[in-house]
């Protein structure tokens, strides 16, 4: 999709799939300027992507602070999709451990499973909740336009459903309790987790008989919509900023009312169809996305869904604060709340 503007004999356009600004002179296409998507990245006129955050890499291995061990794995050789596995570096005292499938945030365009911020967060979560976790390294926009991230994430889940023979010491039936599987994500990753949960409805029972989705856990979920609600009405600048994020990562005729980003529009899958029996939505008081998280909880509660929905509010904090400031008291409270959700029926 392109937006074009006539300028006499020159036409300018923006290719929303690549984010590149283009000038057309006498029928010839020339790159003109870069597109900025603050605070995440720039796409330069030659097509080069410059990420402004989320590019650092932490190696896997034993974390001395949490006694959690991790390793990187190749999940889908054809596409190069990888993941990072985590497990406690001790023998479980109470038998097999729940499985967390984790999707990192980053507005679909930055960060990775090996980002030091996420690596540290997953170590803490695995230690506190005593789980095995797979952090999915889906491919990013703009090099891989949406819905690639969703397809990669579902491919990773299908790989797990296929009962992979590799990594049995991490994912074997003697280690993981596949009757206690949780989809977890923050920000864009929470959006992915929601979409993945609904896709479980399409899996034939004979293919998932050994695999039970118990819960969906979304931290500061990235949902949005064209019409401003709550604090979005008065916070005009941040509303515009978030509008522009989705226009960049997923250009479509529906804009910010695309069902992928707005689960409350008529053509979005009904929340009542979530195939798990409990959901936790966490929101932060200063987060511009707070209204959407609260609306998700309210809509789900009133949808006729046969499960229990929980809402956890962190006062005085902004979006995914626990990722950026993991040692603060409120981050510790949040991680403990997540662990409690996983381990208590």
CSV table of C-alpha atoms in Angstrom, one decimal:
chain,number,residue,atom,x,y,z
A,1,UNK,CA,0.0,0.0,0.0
A,2,UNK,CA,1.3,3.5,-0.9
A,3,UNK,CA,0.3,7.0,0.0
A,4,UNK,CA,1.1,9.3,-2.9
A,5,UNK,CA,1.2,13.1,-3.4
A,6,UNK,CA,1.4,14.8,-6.8
A,7,UNK,CA,4.0,17.5,-7.1
A,8,UNK,CA,3.8,18.7,-10.7
A,9,UNK,CA,6.1,16.4,-12.7
A,10,UNK,CA,7.2,14.7,-9.4
A,11,UNK,CA,5.2,12.3,-7.3
A,12,UNK,CA,6.2,11.4,-3.8
A,13,UNK,CA,5.1,8.3,-2.0
A,14,UNK,CA,5.6,6.3,1.1
A,15,UNK,CA,5.7,2.5,0.8
A,16,UNK,CA,4.1,1.5,4.1
A,17,UNK,CA,5.4,-2.1,3.9
A,18,UNK,CA,9.0,-1.0,3.9
A,19,UNK,CA,8.6,2.4,5.5
A,20,UNK,CA,10.7,4.0,2.7
A,21,UNK,CA,9.9,7.4,1.4
A,22,UNK,CA,10.2,7.5,-2.4
A,23,UNK,CA,10.3,10.2,-5.1
A,24,UNK,CA,9.2,9.5,-8.6
A,25,UNK,CA,10.9,11.6,-11.3
A,26,UNK,CA,9.9,11.1,-14.9
A,27,UNK,CA,8.7,7.6,-14.1
A,28,UNK,CA,11.9,6.6,-12.2
A,29,UNK,CA,11.8,5.7,-8.5
A,30,UNK,CA,14.4,7.3,-6.3
A,31,UNK,CA,14.7,7.0,-2.5
A,32,UNK,CA,14.3,10.4,-0.8
A,33,UNK,CA,14.5,10.3,2.9
A,34,UNK,CA,14.4,8.0,5.9
A,35,UNK,CA,11.3,7.1,7.9
A,36,UNK,CA,11.6,7.3,11.7
A,37,UNK,CA,9.5,5.2,14.1
A,38,UNK,CA,10.4,6.7,17.5
A,39,UNK,CA,11.7,5.4,19.8
A,40,UNK,CA,12.4,2.2,17.9
A,41,UNK,CA,14.0,2.5,14.5
A,42,UNK,CA,14.8,4.4,11.3
A,43,UNK,CA,14.5,3.1,7.8
A,44,UNK,CA,17.0,4.9,5.6
A,45,UNK,CA,16.6,5.9,2.0
A,46,UNK,CA,18.7,3.0,0.8
A,47,UNK,CA,16.4,0.6,2.7
A,48,UNK,CA,18.8,0.0,5.6
A,49,UNK,CA,17.1,-0.5,8.9
A,50,UNK,CA,18.7,1.2,11.9
A,51,UNK,CA,17.3,-0.1,15.2
A,52,UNK,CA,17.7,2.4,18.1
A,53,UNK,CA,17.0,-0.2,20.9
A,54,UNK,CA,16.8,-3.9,21.5
A,55,UNK,CA,19.9,-4.9,19.5
A,56,UNK,CA,22.1,-6.1,22.4
A,57,UNK,CA,22.6,-9.9,22.8
A,58,UNK,CA,23.1,-11.9,26.0
A,59,UNK,CA,24.5,-15.4,25.7
A,60,UNK,CA,22.6,-18.3,27.1
A,61,UNK,CA,23.9,-20.4,29.9
A,62,UNK,CA,23.8,-20.7,33.7
A,63,UNK,CA,22.6,-17.5,35.5
A,64,UNK,CA,24.4,-17.4,38.9
A,65,UNK,CA,21.8,-15.1,40.4
A,66,UNK,CA,18.8,-17.3,39.8
A,67,UNK,CA,20.4,-20.7,39.2
A,68,UNK,CA,18.4,-20.9,35.9
A,69,UNK,CA,20.1,-22.4,32.9
A,70,UNK,CA,19.2,-21.6,29.2
A,71,UNK,CA,20.2,-22.6,25.7
A,72,UNK,CA,19.3,-21.5,22.2
A,73,UNK,CA,17.6,-23.8,19.8
A,74,UNK,CA,16.6,-23.9,16.1
A,75,UNK,CA,12.9,-24.4,15.9
A,76,UNK,CA,12.0,-24.0,12.2
A,77,UNK,CA,15.0,-24.6,9.9
A,78,UNK,CA,13.1,-23.4,6.8
A,79,UNK,CA,12.6,-19.9,8.1
A,80,UNK,CA,15.4,-19.8,10.6
A,81,UNK,CA,13.0,-19.2,13.6
A,82,UNK,CA,14.8,-19.9,16.9
A,83,UNK,CA,14.0,-19.9,20.5
A,84,UNK,CA,15.7,-19.8,23.9
A,85,UNK,CA,14.9,-22.6,26.4
A,86,UNK,CA,15.0,-22.0,30.2
A,87,UNK,CA,14.7,-24.4,33.1
A,88,UNK,CA,15.8,-24.4,36.8
A,89,UNK,CA,19.2,-25.9,37.3
A,90,UNK,CA,18.0,-28.3,40.0
A,91,UNK,CA,15.8,-31.4,40.2
A,92,UNK,CA,12.2,-30.5,40.6
A,93,UNK,CA,11.0,-31.5,44.0
A,94,UNK,CA,7.3,-31.7,43.1
A,95,UNK,CA,7.5,-33.6,39.8
A,96,UNK,CA,7.1,-32.2,36.3
A,97,UNK,CA,7.1,-28.4,35.7
A,98,UNK,CA,4.6,-26.2,33.9
A,99,UNK,CA,5.5,-25.0,30.5
A,100,UNK,CA,5.5,-21.2,29.7
A,101,UNK,CA,5.6,-20.2,26.0
A,102,UNK,CA,6.9,-16.6,26.0
A,103,UNK,CA,6.6,-13.9,23.4
A,104,UNK,CA,8.8,-10.8,23.9
A,105,UNK,CA,7.7,-7.2,23.3
A,106,UNK,CA,9.1,-4.5,21.1
A,107,UNK,CA,6.3,-3.3,18.9
A,108,UNK,CA,6.9,-6.1,16.5
A,109,UNK,CA,10.0,-4.4,15.2
A,110,UNK,CA,12.8,-4.5,17.8
A,111,UNK,CA,14.3,-6.8,20.4
A,112,UNK,CA,14.7,-10.6,20.6
A,113,UNK,CA,14.7,-13.6,22.9
A,114,UNK,CA,18.4,-12.9,23.5
A,115,UNK,CA,17.9,-9.3,24.4
A,116,UNK,CA,19.7,-8.9,27.8
A,117,UNK,CA,16.5,-7.2,29.3
A,118,UNK,CA,14.4,-10.2,28.3
A,119,UNK,CA,17.0,-12.8,29.1
A,120,UNK,CA,17.2,-11.3,32.7
A,121,UNK,CA,13.4,-11.2,32.9
A,122,UNK,CA,12.9,-14.8,31.8
A,123,UNK,CA,15.6,-16.0,34.3
A,124,UNK,CA,13.7,-14.3,37.1
A,125,UNK,CA,10.3,-15.6,36.0
A,126,UNK,CA,11.6,-19.2,35.6
A,127,UNK,CA,13.2,-19.1,39.0
A,128,UNK,CA,10.2,-17.5,40.8
A,129,UNK,CA,7.5,-19.7,39.1
A,130,UNK,CA,9.6,-22.9,38.9
A,131,UNK,CA,8.7,-23.5,35.2
A,132,UNK,CA,10.3,-24.5,31.9
A,133,UNK,CA,10.1,-21.7,29.4
A,134,UNK,CA,10.5,-21.3,25.7
A,135,UNK,CA,11.0,-17.7,24.6
A,136,UNK,CA,10.2,-17.5,20.9
A,137,UNK,CA,12.4,-15.5,18.6
A,138,UNK,CA,9.9,-14.5,15.9
A,139,UNK,CA,11.1,-12.4,12.9
A,140,UNK,CA,10.7,-8.6,12.9
A,141,UNK,CA,9.2,-5.8,10.9
A,142,UNK,CA,10.1,-4.3,8.5
A,143,UNK,CA,12.3,-7.0,7.0
A,144,UNK,CA,9.5,-9.5,7.7
A,145,UNK,CA,6.1,-7.7,7.5
A,146,UNK,CA,3.2,-8.8,9.6
A,147,UNK,CA,1.7,-11.3,9.9
A,148,UNK,CA,5.1,-13.0,9.8
A,149,UNK,CA,5.5,-12.7,13.6
A,150,UNK,CA,2.2,-14.4,14.2
A,151,UNK,CA,3.1,-17.2,11.7
A,152,UNK,CA,6.5,-17.8,13.3
A,153,UNK,CA,4.9,-17.9,16.8
A,154,UNK,CA,2.3,-20.4,15.7
A,155,UNK,CA,5.0,-22.5,13.9
A,156,UNK,CA,6.9,-22.7,17.2
A,157,UNK,CA,3.7,-23.9,19.0
A,158,UNK,CA,3.1,-26.5,16.3
A,159,UNK,CA,6.7,-27.7,16.8
A,160,UNK,CA,5.9,-28.2,20.4
A,161,UNK,CA,2.6,-29.9,19.6
A,162,UNK,CA,4.5,-32.4,17.4
A,163,UNK,CA,6.3,-33.7,20.5
A,164,UNK,CA,9.8,-32.9,19.2
A,165,UNK,CA,12.3,-35.7,19.9
A,166,UNK,CA,15.2,-33.3,20.4
A,167,UNK,CA,15.8,-31.6,23.7
A,168,UNK,CA,14.1,-34.3,25.7
A,169,UNK,CA,16.1,-33.4,28.8
A,170,UNK,CA,14.4,-29.9,28.6
A,171,UNK,CA,11.0,-30.7,27.0
A,172,UNK,CA,10.5,-34.4,27.6
A,173,UNK,CA,7.4,-35.9,29.3
A,174,UNK,CA,9.5,-36.6,32.4
A,175,UNK,CA,10.4,-32.9,32.7
A,176,UNK,CA,7.4,-30.9,31.5
A,177,UNK,CA,3.8,-31.2,32.6
A,178,UNK,CA,2.0,-30.7,29.2
A,179,UNK,CA,-1.3,-30.5,31.1
A,180,UNK,CA,-0.1,-27.1,32.4
A,181,UNK,CA,0.8,-24.9,29.5
A,182,UNK,CA,0.7,-21.1,29.6
A,183,UNK,CA,1.0,-18.5,26.9
A,184,UNK,CA,2.7,-15.4,28.2
A,185,UNK,CA,3.9,-12.2,26.7
A,186,UNK,CA,4.4,-8.5,27.2
A,187,UNK,CA,3.4,-5.6,25.0
A,188,UNK,CA,3.4,-6.8,21.4
A,189,UNK,CA,4.2,-10.3,22.7
A,190,UNK,CA,1.0,-10.2,24.8
A,191,UNK,CA,-0.9,-9.4,21.6
A,192,UNK,CA,0.7,-12.4,20.0
A,193,UNK,CA,-0.1,-14.6,23.0
A,194,UNK,CA,-3.8,-13.6,22.7
A,195,UNK,CA,-3.9,-14.4,19.0
A,196,UNK,CA,-2.1,-17.7,19.6
A,197,UNK,CA,-4.6,-18.7,22.3
A,198,UNK,CA,-7.5,-18.3,19.9
A,199,UNK,CA,-5.7,-20.4,17.2
A,200,UNK,CA,-5.8,-23.4,19.6
A,201,UNK,CA,-9.5,-23.6,18.6
A,202,UNK,CA,-8.3,-24.8,15.2
A,203,UNK,CA,-6.2,-27.6,16.4
A,204,UNK,CA,-7.8,-31.1,16.1
A,205,UNK,CA,-8.1,-32.7,19.4
A,206,UNK,CA,-6.1,-35.7,18.4
A,207,UNK,CA,-3.1,-33.4,17.7
A,208,UNK,CA,-3.3,-31.7,21.1
A,209,UNK,CA,-4.4,-34.5,23.4
A,210,UNK,CA,-1.1,-34.4,25.2
A,211,UNK,CA,-1.1,-30.6,25.4
A,212,UNK,CA,-3.5,-28.6,27.6
A,213,UNK,CA,-3.6,-24.8,27.4
A,214,UNK,CA,-4.4,-23.7,31.0
A,215,UNK,CA,-3.9,-20.0,31.0
A,216,UNK,CA,-3.1,-16.8,29.1
A,217,UNK,CA,-1.1,-14.1,30.8
A,218,UNK,CA,-0.7,-10.7,29.2
A,219,UNK,CA,1.6,-8.0,30.6
A,220,UNK,CA,0.8,-4.5,29.4
A,221,UNK,CA,-0.8,-5.8,26.2
A,222,UNK,CA,-0.4,-3.9,23.0
A,223,UNK,CA,-4.0,-3.4,21.7
A,224,UNK,CA,-5.2,-0.3,20.1
A,225,UNK,CA,-8.1,1.3,18.1
A,226,UNK,CA,-8.9,4.3,16.0
A,227,UNK,CA,-11.3,5.9,18.5
A,228,UNK,CA,-9.6,7.3,21.6
A,229,UNK,CA,-10.8,6.0,25.0
A,230,UNK,CA,-10.0,7.0,28.6
A,231,UNK,CA,-6.7,8.8,29.0
A,232,UNK,CA,-6.0,8.5,25.2
A,233,UNK,CA,-8.6,11.3,24.7
A,234,UNK,CA,-6.4,13.9,26.5
A,235,UNK,CA,-3.0,12.4,25.8
A,236,UNK,CA,-3.0,13.5,22.2
A,237,UNK,CA,0.7,13.2,21.5
A,238,UNK,CA,1.1,9.7,22.8
A,239,UNK,CA,-2.1,8.6,21.1
A,240,UNK,CA,-0.6,9.9,17.8
A,241,UNK,CA,2.7,8.1,18.5
A,242,UNK,CA,0.9,4.7,19.0
A,243,UNK,CA,-1.3,5.3,16.0
A,244,UNK,CA,1.9,5.6,13.9
A,245,UNK,CA,3.5,2.4,15.3
A,246,UNK,CA,0.7,0.2,13.9
A,247,UNK,CA,0.5,2.2,10.6
A,248,UNK,CA,4.2,1.3,10.2
A,249,UNK,CA,4.2,-2.4,11.2
A,250,UNK,CA,0.9,-3.4,9.6
A,251,UNK,CA,-0.4,-1.1,6.9
A,252,UNK,CA,-3.9,-2.1,6.0
A,253,UNK,CA,-7.2,-0.5,4.9
A,254,UNK,CA,-8.5,-1.0,8.5
A,255,UNK,CA,-5.6,0.8,10.1
A,256,UNK,CA,-5.8,0.7,13.9
A,257,UNK,CA,-9.1,-1.1,13.8
A,258,UNK,CA,-7.5,-4.1,12.2
A,259,UNK,CA,-8.6,-7.2,14.3
A,260,UNK,CA,-5.0,-8.0,15.0
A,261,UNK,CA,-4.5,-4.8,17.0
A,262,UNK,CA,-8.1,-4.2,18.0
A,263,UNK,CA,-9.7,-7.3,19.5
A,264,UNK,CA,-13.0,-5.4,20.2
A,265,UNK,CA,-14.1,-4.7,16.6
A,266,UNK,CA,-17.0,-6.7,15.2
A,267,UNK,CA,-14.9,-8.8,12.8
A,268,UNK,CA,-12.4,-9.9,15.5
A,269,UNK,CA,-12.7,-13.4,17.0
A,270,UNK,CA,-14.9,-13.3,20.0
A,271,UNK,CA,-13.1,-13.4,23.4
A,272,UNK,CA,-15.6,-15.9,24.6
A,273,UNK,CA,-13.9,-18.4,22.5
A,274,UNK,CA,-10.6,-18.4,24.5
A,275,UNK,CA,-9.8,-22.1,25.0
A,276,UNK,CA,-8.3,-21.8,28.5
A,277,UNK,CA,-9.8,-21.5,31.9
A,278,UNK,CA,-7.9,-18.5,33.3
A,279,UNK,CA,-6.5,-15.2,32.1
A,280,UNK,CA,-4.4,-12.6,33.8
A,281,UNK,CA,-4.0,-9.0,32.4
A,282,UNK,CA,-1.5,-6.7,34.0
A,283,UNK,CA,-1.6,-3.0,33.5
A,284,UNK,CA,0.6,0.0,34.6
A,285,UNK,CA,-1.0,3.2,35.8
A,286,UNK,CA,1.1,5.6,33.6
A,287,UNK,CA,1.0,3.4,30.5
A,288,UNK,CA,-0.9,4.8,27.5
A,289,UNK,CA,-2.0,1.3,26.7
A,290,UNK,CA,-3.7,0.9,30.1
A,291,UNK,CA,-7.2,1.6,28.8
A,292,UNK,CA,-7.0,-1.3,26.3
A,293,UNK,CA,-5.8,-3.8,28.9
A,294,UNK,CA,-8.7,-2.8,31.2
A,295,UNK,CA,-11.1,-3.0,28.4
A,296,UNK,CA,-9.9,-6.5,27.5
A,297,UNK,CA,-10.5,-7.7,31.0
A,298,UNK,CA,-13.9,-6.1,31.2
A,299,UNK,CA,-15.0,-7.4,27.8
A,300,UNK,CA,-13.8,-10.9,28.5
A,301,UNK,CA,-15.5,-10.9,31.9
A,302,UNK,CA,-18.8,-9.9,30.3
A,303,UNK,CA,-18.5,-12.1,27.2
A,304,UNK,CA,-19.9,-15.3,28.6
A,305,UNK,CA,-16.5,-17.0,28.6
A,306,UNK,CA,-16.4,-19.9,31.0
A,307,UNK,CA,-13.2,-19.0,32.9
A,308,UNK,CA,-11.8,-16.6,35.5
A,309,UNK,CA,-10.2,-13.3,34.4
A,310,UNK,CA,-7.9,-11.4,36.7
A,311,UNK,CA,-6.6,-7.8,36.4
A,312,UNK,CA,-3.5,-6.6,38.2
A,313,UNK,CA,-2.7,-2.9,38.3
A,314,UNK,CA,0.7,-1.5,39.2
A,315,UNK,CA,0.4,2.1,40.4
A,316,UNK,CA,2.9,4.8,39.5
A,317,UNK,CA,4.7,2.9,36.7
A,318,UNK,CA,4.8,3.0,32.9
A,319,UNK,CA,4.9,0.4,30.1
A,320,UNK,CA,6.8,-2.8,30.9
A,321,UNK,CA,8.6,-1.1,33.7
A,322,UNK,CA,9.6,-4.5,35.1
A,323,UNK,CA,11.7,-5.2,32.0
A,324,UNK,CA,13.7,-1.9,32.3
A,325,UNK,CA,13.9,-1.8,36.1
A,326,UNK,CA,13.7,-5.5,37.2
A,327,UNK,CA,15.2,-4.9,40.7
A,328,UNK,CA,12.6,-2.4,41.9
A,329,UNK,CA,10.1,-3.5,44.5
A,330,UNK,CA,7.1,-3.2,42.2
A,331,UNK,CA,8.8,-5.4,39.6
A,332,UNK,CA,9.4,-8.1,42.3
A,333,UNK,CA,5.7,-7.9,43.2
A,334,UNK,CA,4.7,-8.3,39.6
A,335,UNK,CA,6.9,-11.3,39.0
A,336,UNK,CA,5.5,-12.9,42.2
A,337,UNK,CA,1.9,-12.2,41.0
A,338,UNK,CA,2.7,-13.9,37.6
A,339,UNK,CA,4.2,-16.9,39.4
A,340,UNK,CA,1.2,-17.2,41.6
A,341,UNK,CA,-1.1,-17.1,38.6
A,342,UNK,CA,0.8,-20.0,37.0
A,343,UNK,CA,1.0,-22.2,40.1
A,344,UNK,CA,-2.4,-21.8,41.7
A,345,UNK,CA,-5.6,-23.2,40.1
